[in-house]
Tab-separated table of C-alpha atoms in Angstrom:
chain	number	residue	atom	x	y	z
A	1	UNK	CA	131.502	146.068	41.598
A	2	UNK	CA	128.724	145.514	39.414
A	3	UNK	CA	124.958	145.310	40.662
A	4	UNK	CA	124.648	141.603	40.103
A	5	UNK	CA	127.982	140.673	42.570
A	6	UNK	CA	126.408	143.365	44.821
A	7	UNK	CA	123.053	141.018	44.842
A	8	UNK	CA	124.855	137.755	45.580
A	9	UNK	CA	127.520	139.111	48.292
A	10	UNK	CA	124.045	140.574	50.122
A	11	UNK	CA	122.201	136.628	49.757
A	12	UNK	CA	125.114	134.894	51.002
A	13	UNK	CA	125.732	137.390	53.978
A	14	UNK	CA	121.839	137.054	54.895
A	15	UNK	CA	122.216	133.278	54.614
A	16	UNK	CA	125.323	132.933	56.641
A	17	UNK	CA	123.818	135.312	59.765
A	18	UNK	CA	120.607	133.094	59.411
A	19	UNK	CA	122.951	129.671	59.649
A	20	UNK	CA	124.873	131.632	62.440
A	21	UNK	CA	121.480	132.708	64.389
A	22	UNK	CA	120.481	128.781	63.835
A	23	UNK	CA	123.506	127.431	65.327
A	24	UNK	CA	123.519	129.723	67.975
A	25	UNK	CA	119.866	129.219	68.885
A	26	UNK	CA	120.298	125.020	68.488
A	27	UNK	CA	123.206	125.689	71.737
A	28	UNK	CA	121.844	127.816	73.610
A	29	UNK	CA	118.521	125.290	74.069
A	30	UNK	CA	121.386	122.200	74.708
A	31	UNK	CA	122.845	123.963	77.187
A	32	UNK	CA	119.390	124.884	78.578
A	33	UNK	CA	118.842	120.956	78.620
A	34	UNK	CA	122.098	120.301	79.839
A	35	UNK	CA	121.605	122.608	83.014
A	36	UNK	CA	117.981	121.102	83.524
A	37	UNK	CA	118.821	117.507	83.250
A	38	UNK	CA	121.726	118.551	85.707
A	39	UNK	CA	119.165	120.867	88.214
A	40	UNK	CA	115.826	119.057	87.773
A	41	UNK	CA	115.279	115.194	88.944
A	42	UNK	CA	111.933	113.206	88.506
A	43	UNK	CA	110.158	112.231	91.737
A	44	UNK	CA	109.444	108.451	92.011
A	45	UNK	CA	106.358	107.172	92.890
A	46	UNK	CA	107.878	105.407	96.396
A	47	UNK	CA	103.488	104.371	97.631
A	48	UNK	CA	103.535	101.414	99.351
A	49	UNK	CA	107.269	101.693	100.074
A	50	UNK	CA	108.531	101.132	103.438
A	51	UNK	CA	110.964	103.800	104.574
A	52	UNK	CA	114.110	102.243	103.988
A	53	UNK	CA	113.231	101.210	100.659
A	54	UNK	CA	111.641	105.192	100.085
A	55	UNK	CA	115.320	106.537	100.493
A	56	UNK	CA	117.000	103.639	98.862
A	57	UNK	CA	115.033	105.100	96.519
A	58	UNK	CA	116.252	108.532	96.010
A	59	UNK	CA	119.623	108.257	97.125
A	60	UNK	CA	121.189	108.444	93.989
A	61	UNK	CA	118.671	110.970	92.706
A	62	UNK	CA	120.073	113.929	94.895
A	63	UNK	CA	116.513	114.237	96.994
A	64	UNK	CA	115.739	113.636	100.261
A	65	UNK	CA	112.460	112.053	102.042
A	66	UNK	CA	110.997	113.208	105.701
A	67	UNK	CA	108.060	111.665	107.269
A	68	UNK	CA	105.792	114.414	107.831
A	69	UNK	CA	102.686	112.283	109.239
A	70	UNK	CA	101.205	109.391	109.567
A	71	UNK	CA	97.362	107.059	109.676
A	72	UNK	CA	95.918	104.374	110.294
A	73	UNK	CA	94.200	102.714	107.297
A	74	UNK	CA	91.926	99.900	108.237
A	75	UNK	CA	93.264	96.656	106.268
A	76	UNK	CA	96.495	98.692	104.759
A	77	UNK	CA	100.029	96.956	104.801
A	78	UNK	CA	101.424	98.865	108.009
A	79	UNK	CA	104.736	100.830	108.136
A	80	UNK	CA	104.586	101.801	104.349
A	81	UNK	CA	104.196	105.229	102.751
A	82	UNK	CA	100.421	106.035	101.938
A	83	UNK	CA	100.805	109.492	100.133
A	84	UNK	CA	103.779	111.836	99.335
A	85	UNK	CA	103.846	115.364	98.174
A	86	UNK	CA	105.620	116.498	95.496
A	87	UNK	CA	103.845	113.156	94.237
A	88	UNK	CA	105.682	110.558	91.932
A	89	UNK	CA	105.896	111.979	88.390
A	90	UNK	CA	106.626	115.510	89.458
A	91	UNK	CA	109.666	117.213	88.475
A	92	UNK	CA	111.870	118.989	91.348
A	93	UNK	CA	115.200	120.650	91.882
A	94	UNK	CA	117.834	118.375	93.376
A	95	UNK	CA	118.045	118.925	97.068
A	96	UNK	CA	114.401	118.804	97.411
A	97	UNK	CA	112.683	116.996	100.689
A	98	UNK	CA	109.499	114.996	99.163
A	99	UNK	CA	107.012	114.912	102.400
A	100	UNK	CA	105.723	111.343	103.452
A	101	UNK	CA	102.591	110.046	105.153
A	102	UNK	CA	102.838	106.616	106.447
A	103	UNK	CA	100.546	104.206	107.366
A	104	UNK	CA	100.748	103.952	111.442
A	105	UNK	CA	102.250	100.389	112.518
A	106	UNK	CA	100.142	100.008	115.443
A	107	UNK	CA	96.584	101.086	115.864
A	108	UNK	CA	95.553	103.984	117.996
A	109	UNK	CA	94.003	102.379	121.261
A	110	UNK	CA	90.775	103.241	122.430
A	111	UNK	CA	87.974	102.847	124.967
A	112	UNK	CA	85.665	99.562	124.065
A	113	UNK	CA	82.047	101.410	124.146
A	114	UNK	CA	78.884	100.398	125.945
A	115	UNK	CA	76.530	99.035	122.964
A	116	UNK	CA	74.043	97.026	125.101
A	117	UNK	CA	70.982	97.956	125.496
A	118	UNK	CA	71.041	100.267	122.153
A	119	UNK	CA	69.604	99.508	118.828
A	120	UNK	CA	71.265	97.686	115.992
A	121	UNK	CA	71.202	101.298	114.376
A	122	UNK	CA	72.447	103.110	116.962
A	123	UNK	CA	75.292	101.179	118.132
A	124	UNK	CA	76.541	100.766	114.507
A	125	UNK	CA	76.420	104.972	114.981
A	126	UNK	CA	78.464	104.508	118.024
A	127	UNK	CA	80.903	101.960	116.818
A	128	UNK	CA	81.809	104.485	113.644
A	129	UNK	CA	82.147	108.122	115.639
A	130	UNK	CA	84.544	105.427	117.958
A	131	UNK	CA	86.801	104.199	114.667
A	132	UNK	CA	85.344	100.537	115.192
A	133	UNK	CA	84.107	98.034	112.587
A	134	UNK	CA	80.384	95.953	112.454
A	135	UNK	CA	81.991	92.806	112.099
A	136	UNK	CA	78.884	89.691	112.391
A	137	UNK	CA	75.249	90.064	113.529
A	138	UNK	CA	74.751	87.259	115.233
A	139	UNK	CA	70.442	86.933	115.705
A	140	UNK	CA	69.081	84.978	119.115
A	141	UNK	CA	65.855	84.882	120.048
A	142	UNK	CA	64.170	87.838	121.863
A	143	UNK	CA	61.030	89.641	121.741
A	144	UNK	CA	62.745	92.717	120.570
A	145	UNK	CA	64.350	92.407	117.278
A	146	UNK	CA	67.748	94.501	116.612
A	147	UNK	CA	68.399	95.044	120.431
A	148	UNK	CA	71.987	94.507	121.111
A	149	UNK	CA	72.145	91.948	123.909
A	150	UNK	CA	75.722	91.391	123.954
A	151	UNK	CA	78.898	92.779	122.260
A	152	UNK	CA	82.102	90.515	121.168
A	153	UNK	CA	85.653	90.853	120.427
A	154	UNK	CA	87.253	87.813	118.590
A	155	UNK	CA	84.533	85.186	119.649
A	156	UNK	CA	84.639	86.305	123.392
A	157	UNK	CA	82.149	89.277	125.164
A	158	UNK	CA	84.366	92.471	125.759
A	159	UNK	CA	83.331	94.713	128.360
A	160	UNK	CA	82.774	98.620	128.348
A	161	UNK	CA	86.179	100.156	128.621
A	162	UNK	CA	88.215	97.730	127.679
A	163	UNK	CA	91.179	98.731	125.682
A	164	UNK	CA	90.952	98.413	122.175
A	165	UNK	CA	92.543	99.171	118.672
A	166	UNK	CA	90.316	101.692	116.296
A	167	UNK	CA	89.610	99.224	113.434
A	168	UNK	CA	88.832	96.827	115.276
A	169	UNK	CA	85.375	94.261	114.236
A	170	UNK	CA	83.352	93.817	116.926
A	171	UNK	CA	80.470	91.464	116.391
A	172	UNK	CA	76.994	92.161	118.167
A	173	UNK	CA	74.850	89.615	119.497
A	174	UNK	CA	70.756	90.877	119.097
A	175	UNK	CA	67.494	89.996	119.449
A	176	UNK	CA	65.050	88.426	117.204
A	177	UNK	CA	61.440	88.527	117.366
A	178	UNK	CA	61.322	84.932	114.777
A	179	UNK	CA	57.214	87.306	113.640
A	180	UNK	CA	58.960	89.471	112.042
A	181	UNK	CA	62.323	88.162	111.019
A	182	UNK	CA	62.676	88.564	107.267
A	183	UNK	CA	64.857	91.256	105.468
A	184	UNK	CA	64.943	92.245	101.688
A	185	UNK	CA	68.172	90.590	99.739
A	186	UNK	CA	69.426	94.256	98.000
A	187	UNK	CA	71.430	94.345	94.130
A	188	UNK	CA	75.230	94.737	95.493
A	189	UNK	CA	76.326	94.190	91.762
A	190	UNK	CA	78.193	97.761	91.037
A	191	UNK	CA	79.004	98.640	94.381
A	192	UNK	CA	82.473	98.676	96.207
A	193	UNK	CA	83.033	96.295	99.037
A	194	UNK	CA	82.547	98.705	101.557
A	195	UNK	CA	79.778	100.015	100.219
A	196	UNK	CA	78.393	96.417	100.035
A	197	UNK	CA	79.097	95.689	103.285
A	198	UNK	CA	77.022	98.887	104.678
A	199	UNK	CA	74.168	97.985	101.937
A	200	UNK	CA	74.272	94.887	104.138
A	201	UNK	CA	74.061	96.171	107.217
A	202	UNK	CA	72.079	97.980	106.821
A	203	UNK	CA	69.271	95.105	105.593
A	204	UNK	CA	70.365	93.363	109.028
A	205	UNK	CA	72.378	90.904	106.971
A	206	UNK	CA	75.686	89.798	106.774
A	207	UNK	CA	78.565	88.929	104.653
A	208	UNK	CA	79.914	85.364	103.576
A	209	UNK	CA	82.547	84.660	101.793
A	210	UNK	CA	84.176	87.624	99.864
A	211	UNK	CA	86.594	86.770	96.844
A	212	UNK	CA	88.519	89.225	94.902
A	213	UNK	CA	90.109	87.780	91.424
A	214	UNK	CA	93.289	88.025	90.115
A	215	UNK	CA	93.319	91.696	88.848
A	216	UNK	CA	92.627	92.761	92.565
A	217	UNK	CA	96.923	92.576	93.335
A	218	UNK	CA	96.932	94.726	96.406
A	219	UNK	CA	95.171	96.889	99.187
A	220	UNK	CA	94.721	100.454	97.016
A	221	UNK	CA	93.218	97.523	93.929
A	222	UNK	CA	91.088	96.254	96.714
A	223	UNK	CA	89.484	99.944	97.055
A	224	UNK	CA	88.859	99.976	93.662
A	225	UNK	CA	87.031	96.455	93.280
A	226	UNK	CA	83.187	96.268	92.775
A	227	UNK	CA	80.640	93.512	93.192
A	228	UNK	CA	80.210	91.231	89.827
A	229	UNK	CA	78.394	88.613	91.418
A	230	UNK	CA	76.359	87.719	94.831
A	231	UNK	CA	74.891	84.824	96.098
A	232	UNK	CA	72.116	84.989	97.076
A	233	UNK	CA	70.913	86.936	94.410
A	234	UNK	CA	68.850	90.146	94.947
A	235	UNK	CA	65.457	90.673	94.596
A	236	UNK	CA	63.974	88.265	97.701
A	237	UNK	CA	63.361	87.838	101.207
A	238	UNK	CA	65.679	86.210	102.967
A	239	UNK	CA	65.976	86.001	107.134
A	240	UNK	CA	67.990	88.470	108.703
A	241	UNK	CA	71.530	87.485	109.698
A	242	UNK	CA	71.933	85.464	106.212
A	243	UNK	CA	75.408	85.923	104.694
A	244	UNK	CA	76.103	87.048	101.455
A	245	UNK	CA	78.785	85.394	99.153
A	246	UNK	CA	80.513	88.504	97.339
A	247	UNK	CA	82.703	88.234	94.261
A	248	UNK	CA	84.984	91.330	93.140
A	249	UNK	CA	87.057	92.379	90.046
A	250	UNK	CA	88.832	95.833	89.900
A	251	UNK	CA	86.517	98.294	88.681
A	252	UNK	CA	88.705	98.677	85.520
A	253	UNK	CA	88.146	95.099	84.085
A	254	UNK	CA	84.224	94.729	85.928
A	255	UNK	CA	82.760	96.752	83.091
């Protein structure tokens, strides 16, 4: 066998365990896929799902759901899932339980505080270490301005220890000394509506009418939303208890 044949029967044999290797290599990573797509599911995102419609969800997926807690979310749809862990996106071996925290359908009841008698400042420090919401000032004349005189649930006075739902917006009734009964009109532009409403507050003024446009779609968009416009605008004096007109996009299209 001369040198030359030698040569080529060498290049061929190198080429064909090369091709071999290849083909080899090219199965074993199918079959790797194969057994993944077979083990390994992705987790839906299932937020804002109500329980029934969370395992509808998964039941053809080979995973399971378990409630593992739930909370109350001031303003949230009730009875729907807030957060899940793995979370939606994830990938997970088939069999897995994905935990669920729901939002609680009825609110956790509590004492109704005694607020008369305190400042506007310190019963609005009350009314949040108690779970409850500054709903109106309402201003009536009185020598001491910002001294809760009464305390009302729903348009009617609600006594200390009544039972109540943390959440709740109770609206306090204080005084006004009419000498000193201005307030400076802050720049809400920027700021979420919670944090608007607390900017409020905390100038001893209140808010009006609050409208969220079309790109706000749902509660968790609502979170999101910031001030684009107020009326009236900032930058005056205006007398305390005046409501402020709010108007809200989603923080992604505000800018």
């Amino acid at each position: 066998m001369t040198d030359d044949t030698k040569s080529w029967l060498l290049r061929n044999l190198l080429l064909a365990l090369v091709v071999v290797a290849g083909i080899v290599f090219t199965i074993s990573l199918g079959l790797k896929a194969i057994t993944r797509h077979n083990r390994y599911v992705t987790v839906p995102d299932m937020k804002n799902l109500t329980l029934e419609e969370a395992r509808d969800t998964v039941s053809m997926l080979g995973i399971k759901v378990d409630v593992s807690d739930s909370v109350f979310i001031t303003g949230a749809r009730r009875g729907v899932v807030f957060s899940q862990l793995p979370e939606g996106g994830s990938e997970v071996k088939k069999g897995r339980t994905v935990s669920l925290t729901m939002t609680s359908k009825q609110a956790k009841k509590i004492k109704m505080p005694s607020l008369v008698g305190f400042s506007l400042r310190q019963a609005r420090s009350e009314m949040n270490a108690k779970g409850l919401r500054l709903g109106r000032i309402i201003y009536q004349a009185d020598l001491a301005t910002n001294l809760v005189l009464k305390q009302k649930y729903r348009g009617r006075d609600i006594a200390p220890g009544a039972s109540i739902g943390v959440g709740s917006f109770i609206d306090l009734v204080v005084g006004l000394n009419y000498e000193e009964g201005e307030t400076y009109l802050p720049n809400l532009e920027g700021m979420t509506y919670d944090r608007a409403v607390d900017a409020l507050h905390d100038n001893n003024l209140n808010v009006g009418d609050a409208r969220f446009d079309r790109s706000v779609r749902n509660y968790a968009d609502s979170l999101a939303a910031v001030v684009v416009k107020q009326y009236p605008q900032s930058g005056r004096y205006v007398r305390m208890g005046t409501p402020v007109n709010l108007q809200l996009k989603h923080s992604e299209t505000a800018r």
